[in-house]
Amino acid sequence: MQESYVLGIDIGTGSVKAVALTSKGNVLHSGQIFYTNTNTAKTEQDTGLVWEAFQQNIRDAIAYIQAPPFAIGLSSAMHSVLAVDENGQPLTNAVLWSDTRSTEIAQNLRGMPLGEQLYLATGTPVHSMSPLCKIRWWKEADPALFARAHKFISIKEAIWHRLFGEYAVDYSLATATGLFNHQQLQWDDAALLFAGISSEKLSRPVPVTHQKSGLSAETAGRLGIPPSTPFFIGGSDGCLANLGSFCLSPAEAAITIGTSAAVRITSKSPVQKPAQMIFNYLLEEGTYVSGGAVNNGGNVFQWLLKNLFAGHGTVNTYEGLFQVIASVPAGSNGLLFLPYLHGERAPIWDEKSCGVYFGLTASHGLAQMARAAAEGVAFALGQILSLLEESCGPVTQLRVSGGLVEAGAVMQLLADSTGKEVVVQQTEDASAIGAALLVLKKTGLIDDYNAIRPMTGRVYLPNPAARAVYKDLFPLYQSLYPLLKDSMHTISQRQNL
């Protein structure tokens, strides 16, 4: 007889992922369906494509396992927003976190006392990624569209509305909008006033364990599940990645390295850092996921391969690139790299920052430049980690997930640069695992998350010699951005981005 399972679904910016998980912690199936977005300053997503991928993932899991799930939990990327009319039909595509059209609004707000007030109240950094700034931008740039909008919702809210005809948003996603007061658990009046909307323009905030069943016969038929199948609204991908990585104490930090990257810890109180704007998002009531996200993660390695190594036949794959990085000693022969190829979020929050090689001489070649770029990514994550440790105490272990976990050279570099033990997570999507875990506990299939905590994966320990090199270089790395900030802003005016 087939063991019962729950399905965790993670709705991302480039794909929908699904993981089927049993109460014993066995992964029965994992799937992923990709879609495309526009990749300019105007970064958007077609919610119709997302809905099709969502449905197909459920059907694929059932076809593989030959049985429907006991329940389904949802995760999704943060900071997306779209306008819908009174019938729930999209008036726009979903505008993603990486869209930069509201940059000027965000920069102006950061320079006002209101900016710090809203950060402290909502836990969301003031940045063009946030729906707070995006909605304000819509009001100024397209008043006619703004007036027609019945609701401003996220991608997951759009999926939930298709499923049940209900406008609801979980506390976890709401705390990433810049509009939700994480202490009062309601929409923040000052944020609403800045955005130019009332709370009626937003969905009803609900706990991450909010449950709904009773699909229409048509929708249930499309998904291949009984109409009575319970759905749990779940949380954001970042918060659920901490749960799926089993980072349940402040001594454990979760690092996700995909296209971008993030460092997060779980704590019982927010980490208030107005200058660096450490985010504070709710996993559950009374449980925060605090940390910082960087724009530059796996995309830096993509840039290396596409540009620096273009035309070099011997290094035309990521595997080859990582071998090159591993061949260079720690410190890259005195070469540093500020990895701000796509501007930067935490901890500098500067959309006009740019990449910089510092210390470049005729003695450096492509191999040292590649190693320095990888070290720059690690140093950027290390800056966030240091800020979290200032408030929450020492972190002893980094649990890493994402596309770069198979790059042993990068994982070792991360251990060496931070001085922490690095544990590589299982390859299944940590956010989808987190959504499934939330469902398992809420339905009573498990009593405690740690009951099915997986055995430790691959472990990387710091190399003492390399660690000593990085301890010397890290302060120099940290000093560079403040010195170069004004020059970065000046040169950005001559760049056609």
mmCIF file of C-alpha atoms in Angstrom, residues 15 31 44 62 69 72 76 97 146 162 195 201 265 309 333-334 366 405 445 480 486 490 493-494:
data_model
loop_
_atom_site.group_PDB
_atom_site.id
_atom_site.type_symbol
_atom_site.label_atom_id
_atom_site.label_comp_id
_atom_site.label_asym_id
_atom_site.label_seq_id
_atom_site.Cartn_x
_atom_site.Cartn_y
_atom_site.Cartn_z
ATOM 1 C CA SER A 15 9.773 27.903 -12.160
ATOM 2 C CA GLY A 31 9.461 18.046 -10.012
ATOM 3 C CA GLU A 44 7.467 40.748 -15.112
ATOM 4 C CA ILE A 62 0.146 12.101 -8.843
ATOM 5 C CA PRO A 69 -1.655 13.824 -1.854
ATOM 6 C CA ILE A 72 -0.969 20.472 -0.236
ATOM 7 C CA SER A 76 6.206 31.402 -3.141
ATOM 8 C CA TRP A 97 11.286 41.739 -6.905
ATOM 9 C CA PHE A 146 -4.114 52.523 -10.558
ATOM 10 C CA ARG A 162 -8.097 30.809 -8.659
ATOM 11 C CA ALA A 195 1.369 53.801 -1.137
ATOM 12 C CA LYS A 201 -7.133 47.139 -1.893
ATOM 13 C CA ILE A 265 18.468 32.861 10.835
ATOM 14 C CA PHE A 309 35.851 32.939 -20.247
ATOM 15 C CA ASN A 333 47.195 36.808 -5.101
ATOM 16 C CA GLY A 334 45.980 40.053 -3.549
ATOM 17 C CA LEU A 366 41.604 34.906 -15.606
ATOM 18 C CA VAL A 405 25.677 23.281 -3.569
ATOM 19 C CA LEU A 445 1.223 13.607 10.859
ATOM 20 C CA LEU A 480 36.075 49.537 -0.320
ATOM 21 C CA ASP A 486 30.191 58.281 -4.986
ATOM 22 C CA THR A 490 28.894 58.998 -11.106
ATOM 23 C CA GLN A 493 25.180 57.864 -15.313
ATOM 24 C CA ARG A 494 27.307 56.846 -18.300
#
